[in-house]
PDB file of C-alpha atoms in Angstrom:
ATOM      1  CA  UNK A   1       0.000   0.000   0.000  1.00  0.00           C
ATOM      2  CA  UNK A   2       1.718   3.645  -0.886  1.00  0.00           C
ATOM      3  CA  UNK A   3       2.168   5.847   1.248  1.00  0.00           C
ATOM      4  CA  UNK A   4      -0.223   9.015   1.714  1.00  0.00           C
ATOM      5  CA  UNK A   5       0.688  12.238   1.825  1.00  0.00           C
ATOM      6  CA  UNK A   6      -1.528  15.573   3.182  1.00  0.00           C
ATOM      7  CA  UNK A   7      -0.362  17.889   1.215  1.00  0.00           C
ATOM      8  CA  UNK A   8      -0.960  21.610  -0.397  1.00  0.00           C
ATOM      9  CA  UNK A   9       0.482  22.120  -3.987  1.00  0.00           C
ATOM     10  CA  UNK A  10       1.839  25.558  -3.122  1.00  0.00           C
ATOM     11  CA  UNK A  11       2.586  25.022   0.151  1.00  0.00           C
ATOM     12  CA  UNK A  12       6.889  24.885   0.682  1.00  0.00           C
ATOM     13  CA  UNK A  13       7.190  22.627   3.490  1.00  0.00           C
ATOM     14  CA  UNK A  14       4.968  19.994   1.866  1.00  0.00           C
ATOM     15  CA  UNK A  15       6.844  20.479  -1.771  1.00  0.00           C
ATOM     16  CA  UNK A  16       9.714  19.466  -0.012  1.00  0.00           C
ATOM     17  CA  UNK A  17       8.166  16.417   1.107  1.00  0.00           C
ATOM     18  CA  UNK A  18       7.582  15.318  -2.027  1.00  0.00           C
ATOM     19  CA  UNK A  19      10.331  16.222  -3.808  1.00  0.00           C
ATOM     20  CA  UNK A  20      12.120  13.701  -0.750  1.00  0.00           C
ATOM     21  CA  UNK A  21       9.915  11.028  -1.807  1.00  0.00           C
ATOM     22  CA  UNK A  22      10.473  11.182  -5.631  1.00  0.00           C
ATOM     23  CA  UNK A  23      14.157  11.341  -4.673  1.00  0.00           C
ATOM     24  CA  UNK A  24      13.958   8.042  -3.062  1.00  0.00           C
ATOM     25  CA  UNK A  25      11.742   6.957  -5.742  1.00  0.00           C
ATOM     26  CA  UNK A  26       9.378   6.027  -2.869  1.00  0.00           C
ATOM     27  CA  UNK A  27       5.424   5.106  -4.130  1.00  0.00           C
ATOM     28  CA  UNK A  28       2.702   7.760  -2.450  1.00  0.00           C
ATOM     29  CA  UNK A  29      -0.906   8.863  -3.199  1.00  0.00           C
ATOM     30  CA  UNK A  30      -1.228  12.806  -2.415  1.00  0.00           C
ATOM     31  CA  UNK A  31      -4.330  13.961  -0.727  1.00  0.00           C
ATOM     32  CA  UNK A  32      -4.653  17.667  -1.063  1.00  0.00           C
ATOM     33  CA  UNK A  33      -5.343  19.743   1.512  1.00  0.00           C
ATOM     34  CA  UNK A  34      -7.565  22.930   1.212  1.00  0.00           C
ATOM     35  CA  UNK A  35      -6.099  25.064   3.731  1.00  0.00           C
ATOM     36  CA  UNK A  36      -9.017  27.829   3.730  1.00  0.00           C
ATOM     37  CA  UNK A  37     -11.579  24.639   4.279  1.00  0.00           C
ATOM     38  CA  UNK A  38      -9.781  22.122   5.683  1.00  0.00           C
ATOM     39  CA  UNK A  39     -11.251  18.768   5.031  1.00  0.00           C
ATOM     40  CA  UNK A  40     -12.379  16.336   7.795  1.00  0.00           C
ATOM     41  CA  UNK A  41     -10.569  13.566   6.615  1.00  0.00           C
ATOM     42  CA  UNK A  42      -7.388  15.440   7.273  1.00  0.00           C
ATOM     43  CA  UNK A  43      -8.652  16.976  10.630  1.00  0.00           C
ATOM     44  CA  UNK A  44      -8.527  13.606  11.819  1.00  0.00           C
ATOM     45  CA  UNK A  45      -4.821  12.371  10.864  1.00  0.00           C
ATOM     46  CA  UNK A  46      -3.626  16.054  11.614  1.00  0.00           C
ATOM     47  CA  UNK A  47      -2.955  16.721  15.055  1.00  0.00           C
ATOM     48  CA  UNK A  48      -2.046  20.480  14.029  1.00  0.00           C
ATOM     49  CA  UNK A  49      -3.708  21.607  11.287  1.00  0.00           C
ATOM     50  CA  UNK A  50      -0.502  22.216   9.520  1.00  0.00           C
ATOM     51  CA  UNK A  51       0.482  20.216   6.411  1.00  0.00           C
ATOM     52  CA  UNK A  52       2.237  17.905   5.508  1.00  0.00           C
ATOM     53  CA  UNK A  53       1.026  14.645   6.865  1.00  0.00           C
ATOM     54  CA  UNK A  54       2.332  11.298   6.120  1.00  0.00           C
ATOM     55  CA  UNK A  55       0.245   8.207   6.844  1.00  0.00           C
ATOM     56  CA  UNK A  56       2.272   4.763   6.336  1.00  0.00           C
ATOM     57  CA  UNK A  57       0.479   2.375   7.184  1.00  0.00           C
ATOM     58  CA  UNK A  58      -0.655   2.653  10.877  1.00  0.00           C
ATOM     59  CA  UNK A  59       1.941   5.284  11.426  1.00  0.00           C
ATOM     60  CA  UNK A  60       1.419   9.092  11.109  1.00  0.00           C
ATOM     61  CA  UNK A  61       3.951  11.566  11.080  1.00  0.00           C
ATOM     62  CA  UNK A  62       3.628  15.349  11.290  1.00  0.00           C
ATOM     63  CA  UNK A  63       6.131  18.148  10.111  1.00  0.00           C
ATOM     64  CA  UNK A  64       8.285  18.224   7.711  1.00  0.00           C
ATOM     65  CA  UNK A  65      11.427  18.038   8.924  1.00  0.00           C
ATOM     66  CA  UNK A  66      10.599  15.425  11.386  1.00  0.00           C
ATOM     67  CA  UNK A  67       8.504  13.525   7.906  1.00  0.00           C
ATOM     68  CA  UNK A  68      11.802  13.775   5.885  1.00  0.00           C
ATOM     69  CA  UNK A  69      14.308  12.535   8.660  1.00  0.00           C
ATOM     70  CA  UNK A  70      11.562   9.497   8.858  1.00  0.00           C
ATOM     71  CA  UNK A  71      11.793   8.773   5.003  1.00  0.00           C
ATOM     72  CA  UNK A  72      15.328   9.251   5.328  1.00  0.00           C
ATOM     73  CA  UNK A  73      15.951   6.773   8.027  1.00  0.00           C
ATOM     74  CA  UNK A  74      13.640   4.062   6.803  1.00  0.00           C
ATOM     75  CA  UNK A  75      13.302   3.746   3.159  1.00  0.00           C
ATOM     76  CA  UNK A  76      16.650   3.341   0.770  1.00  0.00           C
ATOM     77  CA  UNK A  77      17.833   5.946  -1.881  1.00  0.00           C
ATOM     78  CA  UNK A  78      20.325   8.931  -2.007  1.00  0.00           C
ATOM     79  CA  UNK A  79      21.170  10.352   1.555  1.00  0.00           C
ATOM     80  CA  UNK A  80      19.458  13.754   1.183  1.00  0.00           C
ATOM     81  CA  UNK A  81      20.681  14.208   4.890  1.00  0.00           C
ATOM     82  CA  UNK A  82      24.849  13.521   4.446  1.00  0.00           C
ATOM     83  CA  UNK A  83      26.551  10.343   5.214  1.00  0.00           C
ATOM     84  CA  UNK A  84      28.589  11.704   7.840  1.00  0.00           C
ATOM     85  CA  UNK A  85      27.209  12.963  11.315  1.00  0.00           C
ATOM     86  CA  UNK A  86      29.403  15.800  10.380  1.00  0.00           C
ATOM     87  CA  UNK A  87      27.509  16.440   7.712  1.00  0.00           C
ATOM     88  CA  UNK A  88      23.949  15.668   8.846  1.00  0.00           C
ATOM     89  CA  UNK A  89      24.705  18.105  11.634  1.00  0.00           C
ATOM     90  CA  UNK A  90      25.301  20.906   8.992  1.00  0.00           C
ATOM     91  CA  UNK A  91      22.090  20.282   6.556  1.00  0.00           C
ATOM     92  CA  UNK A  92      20.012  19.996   9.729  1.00  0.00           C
ATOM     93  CA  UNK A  93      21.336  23.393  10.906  1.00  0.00           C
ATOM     94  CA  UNK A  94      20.736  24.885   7.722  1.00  0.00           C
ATOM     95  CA  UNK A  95      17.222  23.885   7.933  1.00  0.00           C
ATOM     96  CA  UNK A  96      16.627  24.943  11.437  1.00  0.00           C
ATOM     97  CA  UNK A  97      17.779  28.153  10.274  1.00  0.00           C
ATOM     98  CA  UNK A  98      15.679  28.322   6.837  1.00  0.00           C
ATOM     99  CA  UNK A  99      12.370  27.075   8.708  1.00  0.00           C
ATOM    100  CA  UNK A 100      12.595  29.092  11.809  1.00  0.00           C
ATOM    101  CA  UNK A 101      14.559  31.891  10.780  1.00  0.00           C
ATOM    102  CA  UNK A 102      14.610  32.719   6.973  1.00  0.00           C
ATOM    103  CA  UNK A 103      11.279  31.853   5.515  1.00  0.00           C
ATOM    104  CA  UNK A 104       9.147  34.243   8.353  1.00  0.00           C
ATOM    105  CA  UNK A 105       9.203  37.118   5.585  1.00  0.00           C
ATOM    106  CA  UNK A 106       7.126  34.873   3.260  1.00  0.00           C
ATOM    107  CA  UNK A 107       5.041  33.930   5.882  1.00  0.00           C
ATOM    108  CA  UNK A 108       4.330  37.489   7.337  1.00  0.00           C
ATOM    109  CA  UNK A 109       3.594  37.699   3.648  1.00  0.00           C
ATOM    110  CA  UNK A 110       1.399  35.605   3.546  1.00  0.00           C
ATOM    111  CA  UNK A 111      -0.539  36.066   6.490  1.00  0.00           C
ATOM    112  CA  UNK A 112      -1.466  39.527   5.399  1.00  0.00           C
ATOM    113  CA  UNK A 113      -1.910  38.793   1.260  1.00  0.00           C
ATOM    114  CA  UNK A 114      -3.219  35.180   1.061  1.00  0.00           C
ATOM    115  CA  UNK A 115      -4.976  33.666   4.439  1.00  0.00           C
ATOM    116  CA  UNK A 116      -5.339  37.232   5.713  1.00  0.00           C
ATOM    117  CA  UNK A 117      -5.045  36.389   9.390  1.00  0.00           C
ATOM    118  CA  UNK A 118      -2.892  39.584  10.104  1.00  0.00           C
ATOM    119  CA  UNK A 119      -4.274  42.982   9.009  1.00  0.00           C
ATOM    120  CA  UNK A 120      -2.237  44.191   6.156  1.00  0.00           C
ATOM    121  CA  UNK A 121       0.507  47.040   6.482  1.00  0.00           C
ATOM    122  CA  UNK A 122       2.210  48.614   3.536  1.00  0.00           C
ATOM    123  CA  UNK A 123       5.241  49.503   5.670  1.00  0.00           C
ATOM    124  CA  UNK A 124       5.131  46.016   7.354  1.00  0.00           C
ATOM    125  CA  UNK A 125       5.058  44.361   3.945  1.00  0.00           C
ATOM    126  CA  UNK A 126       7.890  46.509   2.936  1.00  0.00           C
ATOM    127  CA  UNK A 127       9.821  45.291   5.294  1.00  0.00           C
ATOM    128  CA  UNK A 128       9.364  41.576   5.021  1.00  0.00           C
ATOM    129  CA  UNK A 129       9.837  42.052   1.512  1.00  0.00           C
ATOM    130  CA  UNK A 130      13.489  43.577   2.243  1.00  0.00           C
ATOM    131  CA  UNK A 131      14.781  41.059   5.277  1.00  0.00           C
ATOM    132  CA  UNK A 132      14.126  38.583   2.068  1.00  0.00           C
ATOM    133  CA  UNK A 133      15.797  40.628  -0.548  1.00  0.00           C
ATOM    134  CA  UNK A 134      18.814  40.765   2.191  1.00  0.00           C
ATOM    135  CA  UNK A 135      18.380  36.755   2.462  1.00  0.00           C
ATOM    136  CA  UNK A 136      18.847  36.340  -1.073  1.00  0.00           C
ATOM    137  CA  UNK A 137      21.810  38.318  -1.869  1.00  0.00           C
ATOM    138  CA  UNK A 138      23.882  36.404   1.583  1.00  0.00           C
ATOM    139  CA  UNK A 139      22.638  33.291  -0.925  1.00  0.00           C
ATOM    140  CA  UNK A 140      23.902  34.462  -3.815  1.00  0.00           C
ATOM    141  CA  UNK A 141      27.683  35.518  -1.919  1.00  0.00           C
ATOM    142  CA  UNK A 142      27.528  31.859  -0.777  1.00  0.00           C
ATOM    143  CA  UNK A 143      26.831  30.289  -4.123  1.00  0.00           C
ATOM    144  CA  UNK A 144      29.370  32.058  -5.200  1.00  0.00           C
ATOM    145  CA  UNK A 145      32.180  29.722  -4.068  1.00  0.00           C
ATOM    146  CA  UNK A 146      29.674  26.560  -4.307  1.00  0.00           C
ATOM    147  CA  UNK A 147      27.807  24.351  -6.304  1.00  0.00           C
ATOM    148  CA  UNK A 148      25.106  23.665  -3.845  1.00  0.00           C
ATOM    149  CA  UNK A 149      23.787  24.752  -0.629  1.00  0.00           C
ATOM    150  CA  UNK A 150      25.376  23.295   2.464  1.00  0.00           C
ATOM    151  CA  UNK A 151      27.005  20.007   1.023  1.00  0.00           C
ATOM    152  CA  UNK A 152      28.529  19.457  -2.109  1.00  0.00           C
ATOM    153  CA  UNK A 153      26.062  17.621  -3.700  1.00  0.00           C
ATOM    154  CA  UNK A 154      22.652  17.797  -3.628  1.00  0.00           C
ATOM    155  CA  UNK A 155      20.948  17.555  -0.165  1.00  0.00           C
ATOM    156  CA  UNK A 156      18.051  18.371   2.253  1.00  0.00           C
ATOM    157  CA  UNK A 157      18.776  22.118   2.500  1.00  0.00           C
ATOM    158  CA  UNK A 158      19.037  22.280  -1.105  1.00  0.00           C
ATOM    159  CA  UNK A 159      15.181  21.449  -1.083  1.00  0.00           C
ATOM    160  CA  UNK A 160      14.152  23.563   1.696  1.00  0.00           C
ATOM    161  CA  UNK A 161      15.593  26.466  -0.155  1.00  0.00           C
ATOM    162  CA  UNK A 162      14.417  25.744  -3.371  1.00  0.00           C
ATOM    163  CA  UNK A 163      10.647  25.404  -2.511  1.00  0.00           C
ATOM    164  CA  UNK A 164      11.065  28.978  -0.590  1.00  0.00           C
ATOM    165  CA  UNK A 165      12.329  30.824  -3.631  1.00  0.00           C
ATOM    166  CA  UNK A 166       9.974  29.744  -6.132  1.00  0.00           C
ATOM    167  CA  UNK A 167       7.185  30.499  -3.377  1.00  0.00           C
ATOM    168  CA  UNK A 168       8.652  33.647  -3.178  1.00  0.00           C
ATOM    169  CA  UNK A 169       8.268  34.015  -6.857  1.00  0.00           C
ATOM    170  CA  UNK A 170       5.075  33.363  -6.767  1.00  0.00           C
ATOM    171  CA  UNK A 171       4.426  36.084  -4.686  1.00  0.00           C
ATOM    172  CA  UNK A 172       5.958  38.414  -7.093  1.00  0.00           C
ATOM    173  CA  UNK A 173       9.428  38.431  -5.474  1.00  0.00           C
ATOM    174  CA  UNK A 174      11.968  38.632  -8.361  1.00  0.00           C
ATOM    175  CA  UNK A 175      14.930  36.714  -7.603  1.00  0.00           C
ATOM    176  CA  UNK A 176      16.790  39.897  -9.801  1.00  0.00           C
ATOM    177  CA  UNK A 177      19.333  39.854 -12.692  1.00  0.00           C
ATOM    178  CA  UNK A 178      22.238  40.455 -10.738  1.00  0.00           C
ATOM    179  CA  UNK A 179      22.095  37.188  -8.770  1.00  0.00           C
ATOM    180  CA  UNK A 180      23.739  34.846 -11.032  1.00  0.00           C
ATOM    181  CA  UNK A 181      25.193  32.477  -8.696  1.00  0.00           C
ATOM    182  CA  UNK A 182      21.554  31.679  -7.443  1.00  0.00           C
ATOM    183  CA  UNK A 183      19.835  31.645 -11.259  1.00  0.00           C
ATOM    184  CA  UNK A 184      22.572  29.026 -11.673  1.00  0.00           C
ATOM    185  CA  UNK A 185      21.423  26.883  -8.822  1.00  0.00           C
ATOM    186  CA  UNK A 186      17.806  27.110  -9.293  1.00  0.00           C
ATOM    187  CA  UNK A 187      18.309  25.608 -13.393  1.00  0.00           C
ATOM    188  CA  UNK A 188      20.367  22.518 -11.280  1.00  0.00           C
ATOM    189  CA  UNK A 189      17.681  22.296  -9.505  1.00  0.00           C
ATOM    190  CA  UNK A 190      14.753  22.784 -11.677  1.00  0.00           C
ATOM    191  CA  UNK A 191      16.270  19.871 -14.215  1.00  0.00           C
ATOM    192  CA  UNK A 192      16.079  16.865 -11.443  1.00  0.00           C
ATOM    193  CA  UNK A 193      13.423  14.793 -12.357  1.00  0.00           C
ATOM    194  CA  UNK A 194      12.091  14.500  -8.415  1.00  0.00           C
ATOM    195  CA  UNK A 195      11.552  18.462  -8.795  1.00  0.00           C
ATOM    196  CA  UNK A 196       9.676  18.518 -11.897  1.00  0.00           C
ATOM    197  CA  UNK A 197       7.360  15.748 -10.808  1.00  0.00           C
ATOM    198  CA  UNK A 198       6.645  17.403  -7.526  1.00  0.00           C
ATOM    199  CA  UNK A 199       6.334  21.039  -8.873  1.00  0.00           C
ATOM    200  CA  UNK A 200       2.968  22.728  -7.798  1.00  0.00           C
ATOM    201  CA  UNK A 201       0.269  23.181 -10.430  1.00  0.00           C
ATOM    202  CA  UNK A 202      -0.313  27.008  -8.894  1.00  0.00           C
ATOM    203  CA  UNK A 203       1.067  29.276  -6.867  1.00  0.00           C
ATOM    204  CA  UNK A 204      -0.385  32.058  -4.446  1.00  0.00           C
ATOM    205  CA  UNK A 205      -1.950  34.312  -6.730  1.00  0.00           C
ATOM    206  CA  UNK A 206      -0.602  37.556  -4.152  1.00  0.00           C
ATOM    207  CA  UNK A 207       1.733  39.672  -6.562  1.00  0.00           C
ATOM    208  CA  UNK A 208      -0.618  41.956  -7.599  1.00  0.00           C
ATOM    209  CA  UNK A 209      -1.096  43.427  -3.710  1.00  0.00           C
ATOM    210  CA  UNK A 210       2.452  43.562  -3.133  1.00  0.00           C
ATOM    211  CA  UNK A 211       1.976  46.998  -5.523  1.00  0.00           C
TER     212      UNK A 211
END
């Protein structure tokens, strides 16, 4: 029986998941998740609210960090995590840093364009929109001297910064003309098969009331 995934095309966290499972070429069903009218089939295997959720078999497992260090450890495929505690210990802190840290501008964003749980404020949304700008150009100096992000090879943080910078586009962010290093790493990443296969069929529809 595949595995079942609670997912949201355009949702980052949950992209990642799958792009993880077509890495490890691992058989799923994806059940998507309206997050404006959440269904009740997934307000009974979500213990949050949040997606993603993975069901296998009688197990369920919540967030995606904690989902992708399950897939990791169980199932076979590349080692999206390192093969070296060394090196697990630096993708994981890259992560950390990306989930918790880095990615709050997009949500801010999104709280006040999309889901509109926070009232919306033009200087507010200013600012969220430069902390990422900032983010993005730190990127760019670091891709400077390497071929991927963390490791060098493709990894974990790889895919958690991928999915944020094509959400971001979809908000109307421009990743800009000057940042070559990082137009070079999003066409590596754009030609593995696991990321066109996951790719969302939409994206927030917020640009126009970033303006």
């Amino acid at each position: 029986m595949p595995l079942r995934l609670f997912s949201t095309t355009y949702c980052p966290y949950a992209w990642c998941t799958r792009i993880v499972l077509h890495e490890k070429k691992i058989p799923f069903e994806v059940y998507e998740v309206d997050l404006k009218s959440k269904q009740e089939d997934f307000n009974r295997v979500s213990p949050t609210g949040k997606v993603p959720v993975l069901v296998d078999g009688e197990t369920r497992v919540w967030e995606s960090m904690v989902i992708n260090e399950y897939l990791e450890e169980k199932y076979d495929g590349p080692r999206l995590l390192g093969e070296t505690p060394e090196q697990r210990a630096e993708v994981r802190a890259l992560i950390l840093d990306l989930n918790g840290t880095r990615s709050q501008p997009l949500a801010r964003l999104a709280a006040m364009l999309y889901y509109g749980r926070e009232r919306r404020d033009d200087d507010r949304i200013q600012r969220q929109i430069d902390l990422w700008e900032e983010f993005l150009d730190e990127v760019d100096r670091y891709l400077d001297e390497h071929e991927w992000y963390g490791l060098e090879r493709f990894s974990m943080a790889d895919i958690n910064l991928y999915t944020m910078v094509r959400v971001s586009q979809g908000f109307g962010l421009d990743i800009g003309e000057s940042r070559h290093n990082l137009r070079r790493w999003l066409c590596q990443v754009d030609a593995r098969d696991s990321v066109r296969r996951s790719a969302p069929t939409a994206l927030p529809e917020v640009a126009d009331q970033l303006h």
